[in-house]
Amino acid sequence: MPQSLGKKIRLSRLLDPKSGRGFCIAFDHALQLGPCPGLETPEATLDQMAEAGVDAVILPLGSARHYGPRLAANRGPGLILRLDQTTMWREGTPLAYPDGHTRLVASVDDAVAAGAEAVITYCFFAPNDPALETAAIRDNAAVNAEARAAGMIHIVETMGARSAKAVDIHDGEFVRFHVRIGIELGADVIKTDWPGSVAALRRIVGESPVPVMLAGGPGSGSDRGTLELVHGIIGAGAAGILFGRSIFQAREPLAVMKACRAIIHAGASVDEAIDGAGFARRPEAA
């Protein structure tokens, strides 16, 4: 089915029309985790994103309302509105549930009113309670219908449930499985987990009719490790990244952002990206 004009325009702002690549940052963690290291001064971090040339940022509705004017004033990143809240990332804390629970907390109409380029929703697979997967698919199908009607880009974030006992959530075949379901739900873009190897990611990307972007997770443990991962992702043919903590919790977030952009949009090697990013201290592998 051909994309609507609205979708084409919005997608061109997320992904470079020539390369098909995009550098986006997830900055929605407070909705899922409450206070989080690296989120103490959001205005300063958003200003760094604008300076580094980040293409888009994921924000919840509250942050979009508070900081959207700042993005506009600074010609900052485009807005990807997070439509759902989940308890999935509380695993291992006193506030965790046996299975993560996810629910919609904003709408496509909210995204249109906020001037967003896209909406994003989780779609978790293989929870211990199969009813949760059913609910995730139902919610994603409903959001996708609203996004099609509005000409809004819908990013489906397909992932294994962190409580899943039956699967390795980073197994390449499992990631391939849920990415395909996300595509069939109508995703314009897929965000997903690292599937364990460059070869596995290359296969997933090669089979996908829509752009595939990668999540960063809790981080690699070093700034250089993050950049090496980004380089591997781009080398596998993925459309880019939607990293969060591994960037805004970095020792030098601005330099990491500049280096990521060089790898994604200029085809730089890791060392070339580091050399041009202005690190005060050259990052080494952990």
C-alpha positions as CSV (number, residue, x, y, z in Angstrom):
1,M,0.0,0.0,0.0
2,P,1.5,3.4,-1.0
3,Q,2.4,5.7,1.8
4,S,0.3,8.8,2.3
5,L,1.8,12.2,1.6
6,G,1.8,12.9,5.4
7,K,3.8,9.8,6.1
8,K,6.3,10.5,3.3
9,I,7.0,14.0,4.6
10,R,7.3,12.8,8.2
11,L,9.5,9.9,7.4
12,S,11.8,12.2,5.4
13,R,12.4,14.1,8.6
14,L,13.3,11.0,10.6
15,L,15.5,9.3,8.0
16,D,17.7,11.0,5.5
17,P,15.9,10.6,2.1
18,K,19.2,9.8,0.3
19,S,20.8,7.3,2.8
20,G,17.7,6.1,4.5
21,R,19.4,6.5,7.8
22,G,18.4,8.2,11.0
23,F,20.0,9.1,14.4
24,C,17.4,9.2,17.1
25,I,17.5,9.3,20.9
26,A,15.1,7.7,23.3
27,F,14.5,10.2,26.2
28,D,11.3,8.7,27.5
29,H,12.7,6.8,30.5
30,A,11.1,8.9,33.2
31,L,7.6,7.6,32.1
32,Q,8.8,4.1,32.7
33,L,11.3,4.4,35.6
34,G,10.6,7.7,37.3
35,P,13.8,9.6,38.2
36,C,16.6,8.2,36.2
37,P,20.4,9.1,36.1
38,G,21.0,11.4,33.1
39,L,17.5,13.0,33.2
40,E,18.2,15.5,35.9
41,T,18.7,18.4,33.5
42,P,16.6,17.6,30.4
43,E,16.8,21.1,28.9
44,A,20.6,20.9,28.8
45,T,20.5,17.4,27.2
46,L,17.9,18.5,24.6
47,D,20.1,21.5,23.7
48,Q,23.1,19.1,23.2
49,M,20.9,17.0,20.9
50,A,20.2,20.1,18.8
51,E,23.9,21.0,18.7
52,A,24.9,17.5,17.7
53,G,22.3,17.2,14.9
54,V,20.2,14.4,16.3
55,D,17.3,13.7,13.9
56,A,14.6,13.0,16.4
57,V,13.9,12.3,20.1
58,I,11.4,10.1,21.8
59,L,9.5,12.0,24.5
60,P,6.4,11.2,26.6
61,L,3.5,13.6,26.4
62,G,4.4,15.5,29.5
63,S,7.9,16.2,28.4
64,A,6.7,17.1,24.9
65,R,4.4,19.7,26.4
66,H,7.1,21.1,28.6
67,Y,10.1,21.0,26.3
68,G,8.6,21.1,22.8
69,P,8.9,24.9,22.6
70,R,12.6,24.5,23.4
71,L,13.0,22.1,20.5
72,A,11.3,24.4,18.1
73,A,13.3,27.5,19.3
74,N,16.6,25.7,18.8
75,R,15.6,24.0,15.5
76,G,16.1,20.8,17.5
77,P,15.3,17.1,16.8
78,G,11.9,16.1,15.5
79,L,9.5,14.7,18.0
80,I,8.6,11.0,18.3
81,L,5.7,10.8,20.9
82,R,5.7,7.8,23.2
83,L,2.1,6.6,23.5
84,D,2.5,3.9,26.1
85,Q,3.8,3.3,29.6
86,T,5.2,0.0,30.8
87,T,6.4,-1.6,34.0
88,M,8.7,-3.9,32.0
89,W,11.9,-2.1,32.9
90,R,11.3,-2.4,36.7
91,E,12.4,-6.0,36.7
92,G,14.7,-6.7,39.6
93,T,13.4,-3.7,41.7
94,P,10.9,-3.6,44.6
95,L,8.3,-2.0,42.2
96,A,8.4,-4.9,39.7
97,Y,5.5,-7.2,38.8
98,P,5.8,-10.9,37.9
99,D,5.1,-9.8,34.3
100,G,5.5,-6.3,32.9
101,H,2.2,-4.5,32.2
102,T,1.8,-1.9,29.4
103,R,-1.0,0.5,28.6
104,L,-1.7,3.4,26.3
105,V,-1.4,6.8,27.9
106,A,-1.5,9.1,24.8
107,S,-3.0,9.1,21.4
108,V,-2.2,9.8,17.7
109,D,-4.4,13.0,18.1
110,D,-2.0,14.1,20.8
111,A,0.9,13.5,18.5
112,V,-0.7,15.5,15.7
113,A,-1.4,18.4,18.1
114,A,2.2,18.3,19.3
115,G,3.6,18.5,15.8
116,A,5.2,15.1,16.1
117,E,6.9,13.3,13.2
118,A,6.0,9.8,14.6
119,V,4.4,7.8,17.4
120,I,6.0,4.8,19.0
121,T,4.5,1.9,20.9
122,Y,5.9,-1.2,22.6
123,C,4.9,-4.7,21.4
124,F,6.3,-7.2,23.9
125,F,6.4,-10.9,22.9
126,A,6.5,-14.2,24.9
127,P,5.5,-12.9,28.4
128,N,4.6,-15.6,30.9
129,D,1.0,-14.5,30.7
130,P,-0.1,-14.9,27.0
131,A,-3.0,-12.4,27.6
132,L,-0.4,-9.6,27.8
133,E,0.9,-10.4,24.3
134,T,-2.7,-10.4,23.0
135,A,-3.3,-7.0,24.6
136,A,-0.1,-5.7,23.0
137,I,-1.0,-6.8,19.6
138,R,-4.5,-5.4,20.0
139,D,-3.2,-2.0,21.1
140,N,-0.7,-1.8,18.3
141,A,-3.3,-2.6,15.7
142,A,-5.6,0.1,17.0
143,V,-2.8,2.7,17.1
144,N,-1.7,1.7,13.6
145,A,-5.2,2.3,12.2
146,E,-5.3,5.8,13.8
147,A,-1.8,6.6,12.4
148,R,-2.8,5.5,8.9
149,A,-5.8,7.8,9.1
150,A,-3.7,10.8,10.3
151,G,-0.7,10.3,8.0
152,M,1.4,9.7,11.1
153,I,4.5,7.4,11.1
154,H,4.1,4.5,13.5
155,I,7.2,3.0,15.0
156,V,6.5,-0.4,16.5
157,E,9.1,-1.4,19.2
158,T,9.1,-5.2,19.0
159,M,10.9,-6.8,21.9
160,G,10.9,-9.9,24.0
161,A,9.3,-9.5,27.4
162,R,12.0,-9.1,30.0
163,S,10.3,-11.6,32.3
164,A,10.2,-14.3,29.5
165,K,11.5,-17.6,30.8
166,A,11.1,-19.6,27.6
167,V,13.3,-17.6,25.3
168,D,16.6,-15.7,25.1
169,I,15.4,-12.2,24.2
170,H,18.5,-11.5,22.1
171,D,18.4,-14.8,20.1
172,G,18.5,-13.9,16.5
173,E,15.6,-16.2,15.4
174,F,13.4,-14.8,18.2
175,V,14.1,-11.2,17.2
176,R,13.5,-12.2,13.6
177,F,10.1,-13.7,14.6
178,H,8.7,-10.6,16.4
179,V,10.1,-8.1,13.9
180,R,8.1,-9.9,11.2
181,I,4.9,-9.7,13.3
182,G,5.5,-6.0,13.9
183,I,5.8,-5.5,10.1
184,E,2.6,-7.3,9.6
185,L,0.8,-5.1,12.1
186,G,1.6,-2.2,9.8
187,A,4.7,-0.7,11.3
188,D,6.3,2.1,9.2
189,V,9.5,1.6,11.1
190,I,10.7,-1.1,13.5
191,K,12.7,-0.5,16.6
192,T,14.0,-3.7,18.1
193,D,16.7,-5.4,20.2
194,W,20.2,-6.4,19.1
195,P,19.8,-9.9,17.7
196,G,23.1,-11.2,18.9
197,S,25.3,-10.7,15.9
198,V,25.9,-8.6,12.8
199,A,25.0,-11.6,10.6
200,A,21.6,-12.1,12.4
201,L,20.8,-8.4,12.0
202,R,21.8,-8.3,8.4
203,R,19.3,-11.2,7.7
204,I,16.5,-9.4,9.6
205,V,17.2,-6.1,7.7
206,G,17.3,-7.9,4.4
207,E,13.9,-9.5,4.9
208,S,12.2,-6.3,6.1
209,P,10.3,-4.0,3.7
210,V,10.4,-1.2,6.3
211,P,13.4,0.5,8.0
212,V,14.8,-1.4,11.0
213,M,16.4,0.7,13.8
214,L,18.0,-0.7,17.0
215,A,17.5,0.0,20.7
216,G,20.6,0.5,22.8
217,G,19.6,-1.1,26.1
218,P,21.3,-0.3,29.3
219,G,24.6,0.4,27.6
220,S,27.8,-1.3,26.6
221,G,29.9,-0.1,29.5
222,S,32.0,2.3,27.6
223,D,31.6,5.1,25.1
224,R,33.8,3.3,22.6
225,G,31.8,0.2,23.0
226,T,28.7,2.2,22.2
227,L,30.3,3.6,19.0
228,E,31.5,0.1,17.9
229,L,27.9,-1.2,18.3
230,V,26.6,1.7,16.2
231,H,29.2,1.0,13.6
232,G,28.2,-2.7,13.5
233,I,24.5,-1.8,13.3
234,I,25.0,0.5,10.3
235,G,27.4,-2.0,8.7
236,A,24.6,-4.6,8.8
237,G,22.3,-2.3,6.8
238,A,20.0,-1.1,9.6
239,A,18.4,2.3,9.2
240,G,20.0,3.7,12.4
241,I,19.5,3.8,16.1
242,L,17.1,4.8,18.8
243,F,19.6,4.7,21.7
244,G,18.9,6.2,25.1
245,R,20.9,5.5,28.3
246,S,24.1,4.6,26.5
247,I,24.1,8.1,25.1
248,F,22.6,10.4,27.7
249,Q,24.4,8.5,30.6
250,A,27.7,8.7,28.8
251,R,30.7,10.4,30.4
252,E,30.6,12.9,27.5
253,P,27.1,12.8,26.0
254,L,27.6,15.6,23.4
255,A,30.8,14.0,22.0
256,V,29.1,10.6,21.9
257,M,26.2,12.2,20.0
258,K,28.5,13.9,17.5
259,A,30.4,10.6,17.0
260,C,27.2,8.6,16.5
261,R,26.0,11.1,13.8
262,A,29.4,10.8,12.0
263,I,29.1,7.0,11.8
264,I,25.4,7.1,10.8
265,H,25.3,10.0,8.3
266,A,28.9,10.4,7.2
267,G,30.0,6.7,7.1
268,A,32.9,7.4,9.5
269,S,34.9,4.6,11.2
270,V,34.8,4.5,14.9
271,D,38.3,6.1,15.2
272,E,37.4,8.8,12.6
273,A,34.2,9.6,14.6
274,I,36.0,9.8,17.8
275,D,38.7,12.1,16.3
276,G,36.1,14.5,15.1
277,A,33.7,14.6,18.0
278,G,35.7,16.7,20.5
279,F,36.2,14.2,23.3
280,A,38.0,15.7,26.3
281,R,39.3,12.3,27.0
282,R,39.6,9.7,24.2
283,P,37.3,6.8,24.9
284,E,38.7,3.3,25.1
285,A,37.0,0.0,25.1
286,A,35.9,-1.3,28.6
